[in-house]
Coordinates of C-alpha atoms in Angstrom, one line a residue:
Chain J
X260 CA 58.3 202.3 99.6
X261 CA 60.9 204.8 101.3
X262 CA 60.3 207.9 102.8
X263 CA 63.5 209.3 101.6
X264 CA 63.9 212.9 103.2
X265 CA 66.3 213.7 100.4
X266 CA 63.5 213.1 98.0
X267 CA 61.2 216.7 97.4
X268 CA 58.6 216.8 99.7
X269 CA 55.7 216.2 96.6
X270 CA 57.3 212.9 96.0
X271 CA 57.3 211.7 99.4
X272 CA 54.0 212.6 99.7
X273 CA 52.8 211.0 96.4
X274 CA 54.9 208.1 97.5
X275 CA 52.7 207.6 100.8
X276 CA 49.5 208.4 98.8
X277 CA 50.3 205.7 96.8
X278 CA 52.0 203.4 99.5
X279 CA 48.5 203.6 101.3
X280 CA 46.3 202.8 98.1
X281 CA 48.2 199.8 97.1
X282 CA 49.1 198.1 100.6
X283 CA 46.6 195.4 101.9
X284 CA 43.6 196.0 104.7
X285 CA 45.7 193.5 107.1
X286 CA 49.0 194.9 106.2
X287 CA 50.2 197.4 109.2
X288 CA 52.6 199.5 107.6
X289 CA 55.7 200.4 108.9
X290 CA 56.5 203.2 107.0
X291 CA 57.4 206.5 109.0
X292 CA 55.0 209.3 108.7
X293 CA 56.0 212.5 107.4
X294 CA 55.7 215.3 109.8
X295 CA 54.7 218.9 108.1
X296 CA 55.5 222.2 109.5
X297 CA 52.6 224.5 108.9
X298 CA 53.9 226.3 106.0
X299 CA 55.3 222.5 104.4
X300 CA 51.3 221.7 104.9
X301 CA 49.8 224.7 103.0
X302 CA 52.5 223.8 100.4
X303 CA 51.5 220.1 100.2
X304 CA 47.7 221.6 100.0
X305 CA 48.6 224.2 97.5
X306 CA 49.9 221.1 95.2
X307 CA 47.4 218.8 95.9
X308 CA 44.7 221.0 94.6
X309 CA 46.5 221.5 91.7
X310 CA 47.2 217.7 91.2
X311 CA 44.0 216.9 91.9
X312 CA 44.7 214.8 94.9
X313 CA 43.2 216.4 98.0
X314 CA 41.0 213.5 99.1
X315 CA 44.3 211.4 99.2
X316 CA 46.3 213.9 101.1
X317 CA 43.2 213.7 103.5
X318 CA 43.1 209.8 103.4
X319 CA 46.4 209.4 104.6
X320 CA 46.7 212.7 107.6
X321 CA 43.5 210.2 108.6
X322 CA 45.3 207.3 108.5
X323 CA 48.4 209.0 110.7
X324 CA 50.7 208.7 107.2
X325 CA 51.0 212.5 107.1
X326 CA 51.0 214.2 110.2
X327 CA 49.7 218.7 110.2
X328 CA 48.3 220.8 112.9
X329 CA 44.8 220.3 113.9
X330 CA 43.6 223.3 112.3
X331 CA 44.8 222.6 109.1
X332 CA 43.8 218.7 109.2
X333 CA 40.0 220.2 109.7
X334 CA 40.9 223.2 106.4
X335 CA 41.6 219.9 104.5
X336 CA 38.3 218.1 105.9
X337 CA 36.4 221.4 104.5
X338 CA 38.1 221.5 101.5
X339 CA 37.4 217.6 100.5
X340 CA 33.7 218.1 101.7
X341 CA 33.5 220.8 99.2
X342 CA 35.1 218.9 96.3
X343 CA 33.0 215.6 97.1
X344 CA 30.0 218.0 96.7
X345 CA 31.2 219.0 93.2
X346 CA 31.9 215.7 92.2
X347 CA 28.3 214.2 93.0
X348 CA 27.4 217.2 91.1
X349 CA 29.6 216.8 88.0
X350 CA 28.6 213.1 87.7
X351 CA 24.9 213.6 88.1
X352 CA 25.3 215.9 84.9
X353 CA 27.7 213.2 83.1
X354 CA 25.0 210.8 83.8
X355 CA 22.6 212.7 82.5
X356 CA 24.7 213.7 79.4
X357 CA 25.6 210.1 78.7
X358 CA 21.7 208.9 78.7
X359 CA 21.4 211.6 76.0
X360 CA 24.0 210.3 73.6
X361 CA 23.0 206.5 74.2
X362 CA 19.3 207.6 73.3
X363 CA 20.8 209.0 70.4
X364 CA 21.8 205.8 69.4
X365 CA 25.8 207.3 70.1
X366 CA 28.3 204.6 71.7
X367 CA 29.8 206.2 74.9
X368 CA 33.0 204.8 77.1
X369 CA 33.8 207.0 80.2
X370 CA 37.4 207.8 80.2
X371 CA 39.6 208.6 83.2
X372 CA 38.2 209.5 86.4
X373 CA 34.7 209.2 85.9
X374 CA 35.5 205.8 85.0
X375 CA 39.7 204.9 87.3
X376 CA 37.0 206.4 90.6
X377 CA 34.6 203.9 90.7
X378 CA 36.8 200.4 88.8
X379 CA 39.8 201.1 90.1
X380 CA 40.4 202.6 93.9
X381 CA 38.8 201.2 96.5
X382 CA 36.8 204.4 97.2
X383 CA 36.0 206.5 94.8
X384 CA 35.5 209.3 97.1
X385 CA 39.5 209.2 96.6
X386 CA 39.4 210.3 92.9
X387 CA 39.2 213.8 92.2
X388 CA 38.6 215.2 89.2
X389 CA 37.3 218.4 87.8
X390 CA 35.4 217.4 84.7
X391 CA 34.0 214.5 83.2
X392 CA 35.8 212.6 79.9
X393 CA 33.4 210.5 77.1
X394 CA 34.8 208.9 74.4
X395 CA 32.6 208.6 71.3
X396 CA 33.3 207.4 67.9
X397 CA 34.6 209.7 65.1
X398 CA 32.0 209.0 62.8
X399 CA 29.2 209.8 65.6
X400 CA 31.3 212.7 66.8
X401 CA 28.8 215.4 65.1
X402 CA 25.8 213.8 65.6
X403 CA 27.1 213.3 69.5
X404 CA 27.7 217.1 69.8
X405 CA 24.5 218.0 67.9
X406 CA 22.1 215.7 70.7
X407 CA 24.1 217.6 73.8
X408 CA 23.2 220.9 72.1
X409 CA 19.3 219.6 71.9
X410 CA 19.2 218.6 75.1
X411 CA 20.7 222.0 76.1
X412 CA 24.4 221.4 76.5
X413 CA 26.5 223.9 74.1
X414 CA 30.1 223.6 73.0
X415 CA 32.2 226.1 75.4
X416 CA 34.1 227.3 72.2
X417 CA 32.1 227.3 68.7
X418 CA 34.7 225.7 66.0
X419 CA 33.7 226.4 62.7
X420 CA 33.0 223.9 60.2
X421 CA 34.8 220.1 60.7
X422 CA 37.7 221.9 62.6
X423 CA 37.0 220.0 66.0
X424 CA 38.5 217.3 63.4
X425 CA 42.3 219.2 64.5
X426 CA 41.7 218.5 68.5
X427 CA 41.2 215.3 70.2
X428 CA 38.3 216.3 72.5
X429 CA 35.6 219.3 72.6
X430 CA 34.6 220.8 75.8
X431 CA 30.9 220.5 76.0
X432 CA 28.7 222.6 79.2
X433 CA 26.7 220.2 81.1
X434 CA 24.7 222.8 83.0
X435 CA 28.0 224.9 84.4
X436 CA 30.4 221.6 84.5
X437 CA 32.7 220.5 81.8
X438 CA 32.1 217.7 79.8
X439 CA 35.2 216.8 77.2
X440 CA 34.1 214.8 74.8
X441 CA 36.8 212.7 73.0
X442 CA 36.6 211.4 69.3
X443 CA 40.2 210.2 70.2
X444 CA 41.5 208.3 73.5
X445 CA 44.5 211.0 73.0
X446 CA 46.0 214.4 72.1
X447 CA 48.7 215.0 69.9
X448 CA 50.8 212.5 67.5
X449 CA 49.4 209.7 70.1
X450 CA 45.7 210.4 69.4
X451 CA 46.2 209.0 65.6
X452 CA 48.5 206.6 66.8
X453 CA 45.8 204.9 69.2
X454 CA 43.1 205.2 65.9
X455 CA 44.2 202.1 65.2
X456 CA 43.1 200.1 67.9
X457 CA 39.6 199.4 68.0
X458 CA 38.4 200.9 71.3
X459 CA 34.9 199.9 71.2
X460 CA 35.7 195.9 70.4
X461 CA 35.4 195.8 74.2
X462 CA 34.5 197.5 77.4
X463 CA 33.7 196.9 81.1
X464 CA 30.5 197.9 82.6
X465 CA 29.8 199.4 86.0
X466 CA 27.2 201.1 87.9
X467 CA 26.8 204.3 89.2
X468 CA 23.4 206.0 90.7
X469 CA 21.8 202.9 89.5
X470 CA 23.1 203.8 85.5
X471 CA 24.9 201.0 83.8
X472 CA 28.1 202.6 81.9
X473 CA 30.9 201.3 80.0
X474 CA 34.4 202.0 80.6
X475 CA 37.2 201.2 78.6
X476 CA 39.2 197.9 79.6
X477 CA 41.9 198.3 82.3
X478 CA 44.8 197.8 79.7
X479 CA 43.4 201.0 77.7
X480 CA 42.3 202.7 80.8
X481 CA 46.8 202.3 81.9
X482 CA 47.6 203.7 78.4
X483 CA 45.1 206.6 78.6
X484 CA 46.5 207.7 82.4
X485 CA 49.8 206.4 81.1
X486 CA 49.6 208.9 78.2
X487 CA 48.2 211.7 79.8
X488 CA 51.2 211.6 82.1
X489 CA 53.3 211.9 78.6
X490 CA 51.5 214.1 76.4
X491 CA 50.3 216.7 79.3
X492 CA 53.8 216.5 81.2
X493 CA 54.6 220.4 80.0
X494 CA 51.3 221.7 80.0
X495 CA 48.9 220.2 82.3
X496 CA 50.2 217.5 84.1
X497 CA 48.0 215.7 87.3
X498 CA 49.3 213.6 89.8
X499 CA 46.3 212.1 89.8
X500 CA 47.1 210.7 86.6
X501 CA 50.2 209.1 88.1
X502 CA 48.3 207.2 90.9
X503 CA 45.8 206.1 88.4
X504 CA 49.3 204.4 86.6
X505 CA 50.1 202.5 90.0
X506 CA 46.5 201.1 90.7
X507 CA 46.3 200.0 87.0
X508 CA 49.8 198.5 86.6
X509 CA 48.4 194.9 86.9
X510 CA 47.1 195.4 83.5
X511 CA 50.7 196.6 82.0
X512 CA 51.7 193.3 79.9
X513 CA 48.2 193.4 77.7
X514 CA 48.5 197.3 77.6
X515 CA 52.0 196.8 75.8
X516 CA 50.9 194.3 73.1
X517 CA 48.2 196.8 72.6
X518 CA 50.3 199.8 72.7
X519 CA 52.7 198.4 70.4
X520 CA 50.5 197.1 68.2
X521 CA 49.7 200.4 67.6
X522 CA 53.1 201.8 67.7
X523 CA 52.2 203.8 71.0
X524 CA 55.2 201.8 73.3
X525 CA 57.3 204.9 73.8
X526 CA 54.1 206.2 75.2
X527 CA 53.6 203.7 77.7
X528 CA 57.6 203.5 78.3
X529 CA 57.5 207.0 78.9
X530 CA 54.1 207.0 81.1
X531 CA 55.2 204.4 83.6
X532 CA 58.8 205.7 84.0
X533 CA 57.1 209.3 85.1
X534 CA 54.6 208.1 87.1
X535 CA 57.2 206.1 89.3
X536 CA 59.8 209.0 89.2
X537 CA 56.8 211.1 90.6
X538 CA 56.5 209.0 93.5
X539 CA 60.5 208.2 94.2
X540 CA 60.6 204.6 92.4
X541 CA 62.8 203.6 89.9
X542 CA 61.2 203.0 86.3
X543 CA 60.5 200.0 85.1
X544 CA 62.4 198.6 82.4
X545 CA 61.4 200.1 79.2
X546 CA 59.0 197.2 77.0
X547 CA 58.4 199.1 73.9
X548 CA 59.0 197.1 70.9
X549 CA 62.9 198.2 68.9
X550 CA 61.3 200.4 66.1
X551 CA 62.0 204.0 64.6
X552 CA 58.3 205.2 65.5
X553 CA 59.4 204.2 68.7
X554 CA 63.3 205.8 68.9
X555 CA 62.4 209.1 67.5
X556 CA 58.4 209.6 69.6
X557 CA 60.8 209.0 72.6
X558 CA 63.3 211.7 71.8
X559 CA 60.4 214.1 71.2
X560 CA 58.3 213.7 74.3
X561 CA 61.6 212.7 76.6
X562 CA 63.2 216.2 75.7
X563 CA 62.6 219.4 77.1
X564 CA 63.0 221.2 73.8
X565 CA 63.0 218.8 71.1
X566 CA 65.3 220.2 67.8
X567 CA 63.8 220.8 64.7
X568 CA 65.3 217.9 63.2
X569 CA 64.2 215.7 65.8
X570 CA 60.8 217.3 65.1
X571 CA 61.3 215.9 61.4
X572 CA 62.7 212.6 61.7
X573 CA 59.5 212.0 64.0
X574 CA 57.4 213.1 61.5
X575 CA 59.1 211.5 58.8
X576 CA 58.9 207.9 60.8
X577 CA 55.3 208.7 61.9
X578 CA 53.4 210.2 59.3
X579 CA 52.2 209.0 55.8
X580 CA 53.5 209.7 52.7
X581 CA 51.1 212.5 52.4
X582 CA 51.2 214.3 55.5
X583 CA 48.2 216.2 56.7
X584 CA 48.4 219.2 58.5
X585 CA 46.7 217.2 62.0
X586 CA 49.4 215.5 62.4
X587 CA 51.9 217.7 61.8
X588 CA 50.7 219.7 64.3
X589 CA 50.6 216.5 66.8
X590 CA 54.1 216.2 66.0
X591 CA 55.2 219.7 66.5
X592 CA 53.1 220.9 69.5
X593 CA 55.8 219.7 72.1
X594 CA 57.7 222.5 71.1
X595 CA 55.0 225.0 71.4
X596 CA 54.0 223.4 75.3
X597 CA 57.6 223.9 76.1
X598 CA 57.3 227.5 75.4
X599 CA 53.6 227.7 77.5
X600 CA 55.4 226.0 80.0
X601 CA 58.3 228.1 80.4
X602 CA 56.3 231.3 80.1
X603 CA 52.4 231.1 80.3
X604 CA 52.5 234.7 79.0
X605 CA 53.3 233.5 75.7
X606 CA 50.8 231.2 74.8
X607 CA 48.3 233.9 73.1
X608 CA 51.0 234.6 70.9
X609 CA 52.1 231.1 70.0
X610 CA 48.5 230.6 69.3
X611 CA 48.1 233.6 67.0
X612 CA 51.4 232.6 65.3
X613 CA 49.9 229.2 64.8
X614 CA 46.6 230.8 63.5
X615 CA 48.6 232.9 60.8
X616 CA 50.6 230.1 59.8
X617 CA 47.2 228.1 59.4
X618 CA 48.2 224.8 60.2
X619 CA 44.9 223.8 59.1
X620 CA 45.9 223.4 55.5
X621 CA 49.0 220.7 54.5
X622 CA 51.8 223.3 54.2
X623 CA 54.4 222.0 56.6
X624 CA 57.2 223.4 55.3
X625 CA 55.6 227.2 55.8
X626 CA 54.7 225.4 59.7
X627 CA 58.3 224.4 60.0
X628 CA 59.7 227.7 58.9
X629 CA 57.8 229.7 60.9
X630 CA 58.6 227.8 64.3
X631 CA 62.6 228.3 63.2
X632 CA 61.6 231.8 63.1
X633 CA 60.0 232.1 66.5
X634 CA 62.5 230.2 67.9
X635 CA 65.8 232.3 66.5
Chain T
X1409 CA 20.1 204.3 95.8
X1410 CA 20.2 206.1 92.5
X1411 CA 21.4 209.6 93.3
X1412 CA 25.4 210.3 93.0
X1413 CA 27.0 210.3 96.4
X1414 CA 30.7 210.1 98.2
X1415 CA 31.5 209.1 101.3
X1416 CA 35.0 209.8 103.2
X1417 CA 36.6 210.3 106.4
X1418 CA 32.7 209.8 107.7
X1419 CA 31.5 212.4 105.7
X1420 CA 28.8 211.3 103.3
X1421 CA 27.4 213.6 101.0
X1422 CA 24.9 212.9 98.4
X1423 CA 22.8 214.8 95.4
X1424 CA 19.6 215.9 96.0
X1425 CA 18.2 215.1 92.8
X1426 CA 14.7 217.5 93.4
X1427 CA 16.8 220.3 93.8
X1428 CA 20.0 219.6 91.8
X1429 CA 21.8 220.6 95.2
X1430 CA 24.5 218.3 97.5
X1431 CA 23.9 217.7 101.1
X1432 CA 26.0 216.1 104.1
X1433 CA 24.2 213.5 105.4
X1434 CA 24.8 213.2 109.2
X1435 CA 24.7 210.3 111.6
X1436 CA 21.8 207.9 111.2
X1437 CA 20.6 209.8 107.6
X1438 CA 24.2 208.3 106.7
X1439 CA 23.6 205.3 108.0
X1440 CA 19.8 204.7 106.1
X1441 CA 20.5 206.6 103.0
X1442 CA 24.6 204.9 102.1
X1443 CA 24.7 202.1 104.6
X1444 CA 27.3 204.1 106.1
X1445 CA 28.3 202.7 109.8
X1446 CA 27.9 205.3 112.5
X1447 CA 29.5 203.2 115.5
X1448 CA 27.7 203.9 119.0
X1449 CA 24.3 205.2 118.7
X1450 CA 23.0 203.9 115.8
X1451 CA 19.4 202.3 117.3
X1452 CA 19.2 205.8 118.4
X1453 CA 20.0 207.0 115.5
X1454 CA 17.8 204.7 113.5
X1455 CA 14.4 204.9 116.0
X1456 CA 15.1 209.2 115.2
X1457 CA 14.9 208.4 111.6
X1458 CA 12.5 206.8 111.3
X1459 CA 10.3 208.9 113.4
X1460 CA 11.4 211.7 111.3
X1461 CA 10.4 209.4 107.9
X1462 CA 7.3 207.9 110.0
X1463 CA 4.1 207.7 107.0
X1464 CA 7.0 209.3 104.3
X1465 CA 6.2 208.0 100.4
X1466 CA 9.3 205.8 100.3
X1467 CA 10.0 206.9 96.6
X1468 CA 9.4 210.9 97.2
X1469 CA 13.0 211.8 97.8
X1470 CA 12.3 215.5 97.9
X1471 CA 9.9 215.5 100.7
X1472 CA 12.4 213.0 102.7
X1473 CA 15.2 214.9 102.0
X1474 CA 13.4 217.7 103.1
X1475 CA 12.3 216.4 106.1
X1476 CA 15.9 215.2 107.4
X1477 CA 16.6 218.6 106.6
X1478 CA 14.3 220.1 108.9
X1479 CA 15.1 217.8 111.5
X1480 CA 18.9 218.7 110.7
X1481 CA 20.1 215.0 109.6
X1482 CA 21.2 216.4 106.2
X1483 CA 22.9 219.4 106.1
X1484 CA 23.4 221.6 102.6
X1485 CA 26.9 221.7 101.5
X1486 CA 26.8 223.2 98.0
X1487 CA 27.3 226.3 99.2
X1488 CA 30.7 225.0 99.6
X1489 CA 31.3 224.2 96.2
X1490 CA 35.5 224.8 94.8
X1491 CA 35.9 227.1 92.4
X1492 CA 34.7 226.0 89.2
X1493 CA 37.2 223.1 87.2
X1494 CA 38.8 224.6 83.9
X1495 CA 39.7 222.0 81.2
X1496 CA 42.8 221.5 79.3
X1497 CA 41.3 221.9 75.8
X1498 CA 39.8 224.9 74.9
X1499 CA 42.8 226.8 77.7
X1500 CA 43.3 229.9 75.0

């Protein structure tokens, strides 16, 4: 891996991050370290918190890969000692939330970094994250959320009636921290895409605090990071997700035949090809299999503002004969992260838009019309 | 050990299960509680342990805890906690 000055400083950074991660115990790297000026440093800190990377940024000013002032090398100790203490927080109340929904009877897999921490980095001190992620099974999805709200865990939101149905995941309060819990491995169009794989034919266990927990198998664990990288890239993309994609790449040849299996390979195409742009690489050579879901998903999530009739041909090649307003919505909500993205300011009124145009009932054409309206 | 804990950099810190609070562990508390190794003094370390946990109930982790508090081996750190996380799913 290059330290390529002309690359932006983020990439560099990710790119040693990652460089450190992947090389071998015995291999003494050669790589030059990247000197930061005090205000490059608050920078790199200002994005790492955002990215969810701070223990990594700390790993490698330890390990002399990223060189900043004293004083700021012992901000960044602080700062990781305080998001270490969250974490042992967060996952003593995941713990205690996922004993309540397997004494319920409830199958549980831990998604993302409650689950990459501990399988996949060789510390999981390294993996930050900010809230914990369970995947349940649809049809247990109610009963799930009804045992959290016994054993005193609410919904953040209320949704009324069998909306939660429209969103892949609810946000559930495990005593101040957030637990999402997923009835789908995915948001948008990709969520109903990956229904069709059978994510609880297998699983691999772990341990943590002495509690046995199933995770997801590393090829589903690659698309998951790999689609989160896709399907959040507008909104609420981590870095974090992109270093989960390097440390699972091993896994990427069974994670194709699964993800095109379920027609999810511009996913993964996409996925991979931003998580090595993020850290300076070249792509990898695109392995989705040659079909129209595949073409017109890649136009969507590969532009910045896809058309209106790229919008419909992808709905068109995606959806069943009787579409239902879900996943027209899954479809079309690209658009409306494009605006969030390039103007947080307008999200409340894309939402109330949305709400008046009820996309809760099967009336695309009213949904179509009224995003050709906003957008003129 | 069956309480959540991370340890980085040579900071260890660990739940406090009795108390639902994190603490750093220091030195030779590290070293008995994770395993951690604390290079240099640890029969030092280790003989001031265990005179702290001398007659201790092995399985009463919130009297240990609180007496390698007392004797400043674990330090509380949730004090220090970051700024609550905010998920991506219920963002109005």
């Amino acid at each position: 891996m290059t330290n390529d000055d002309s690359q932006p400083l983020e990439t560099r950074v990710l790119a040693a991050m990652i460089d450190l991660l992947t090389s071998k115990p015995d291999n003494d790297s050669t790589a030059e370290a990247i000197d930061l000026s005090d205000a490059d440093s608050q920078q790199i800190i200002d994005w790492s918190r955002r990215h969810r990377v701070v223990p990594l940024l700390a790993d490698a000013v330890d390990a002399g890969r990223i060189k900043v002032a004293a004083p700021i090398a012992e901000q960044l100790a602080a700062t990781v000692g305080g998001i270490m203490s969250a974490t042992v927080e967060l996952e003593d109340r995941a713990l205690s939330a996922i004993a309540v929904l397997e004494g319920a009877g409830i199958d549980v897999r831990v998604l993302k970094g409650l689950a990459t921490a501990h399988l996949d980095y060789p510390n999981p001190a390294l993996r930050q994250f900010g809230d914990a992620d369970l995947l349940v099974r649809p049809a247990q999805f109610e009963h799930a959320v009804a045992a959290l709200a016994d054993a005193g865990h609410p919904r953040k939101l209320a949704i009324r009636g069998n909306r939660w149905q429209t969103q892949h995941a609810v946000t559930i309060d495990i005593d101040g921290f957030e637990l999402d819990l997923h009835h789908r491995l995915l948001h948008q169009v990709a969520g109903h895409q990956a229904a069709a794989l059978d994510l609880f034919a297998e699983s691999e266990p772990y341990h943590v605090a002495g509690q046995r927990l199933l995770a997801l198998p590393s090829p589903l664990r690659l698309l998951q990071a790999a689609g989160q990288n896709v399907l959040s890239a507008r909104i609420d993309a981590k870095s974090s997700s992109d270093v989960d994609v390097h440390l699972l790449m091993d896994a990427a040849s069974e994670a194709y035949d699964m993800a095109n299996a379920a027609g999810l390979g511009w996913m993964l195409d996409l996925g991979l090809a931003s998580a090595a742009r993020a850290a300076g690489l070249r792509p990898p050579t695109p392995r989705s299999a040659n079909t129209v879901t595949n073409r017109y998903l890649h136009r969507v999530y590969s532009s910045a503002a896809p058309s209106a009739s790229v919008l419909a041909a992808a709905e068109a090649a995606v959806a069943p004969p009787a579409v239902t307003a879900r996943t027209l919505w899954s479809i079309i909500s690209p658009g409306a992260e494009y605006l969030t993205a390039r103007d947080r300011s307008q999200w409340d009124q894309i939402r109330h838009q949305i709400d008046r145009l009820n996309v809760f009932r099967p009336t695309g054409r009213r949904i179509r019309a009224g995003l050709r309206r906003r957008d003129s | 050990m069956n309480v959540t804990q991370r340890t980085l950099g040579g900071r260890s810190i660990v739940l406090n299960r009795a108390t639902s609070e994190t603490v750093e562990l220091t030195g030779g508390a590290a070293l008995i509680w994770i395993g951690v190794q604390v290079p240099g003094t640890i029969d030092e370390l280790i003989g001031d342990i265990v005179e702290v946990l001398e007659g201790a109930d092995r399985d009463n982790l919130a009297e240990n805890f609180q007496r390698l508090v007392q004797k400043g081996f674990i330090v509380p750190v949730s004090s220090a906690l970051p700024v609550p996380p905010t998920s991506a799913i219920d963002r109005p």
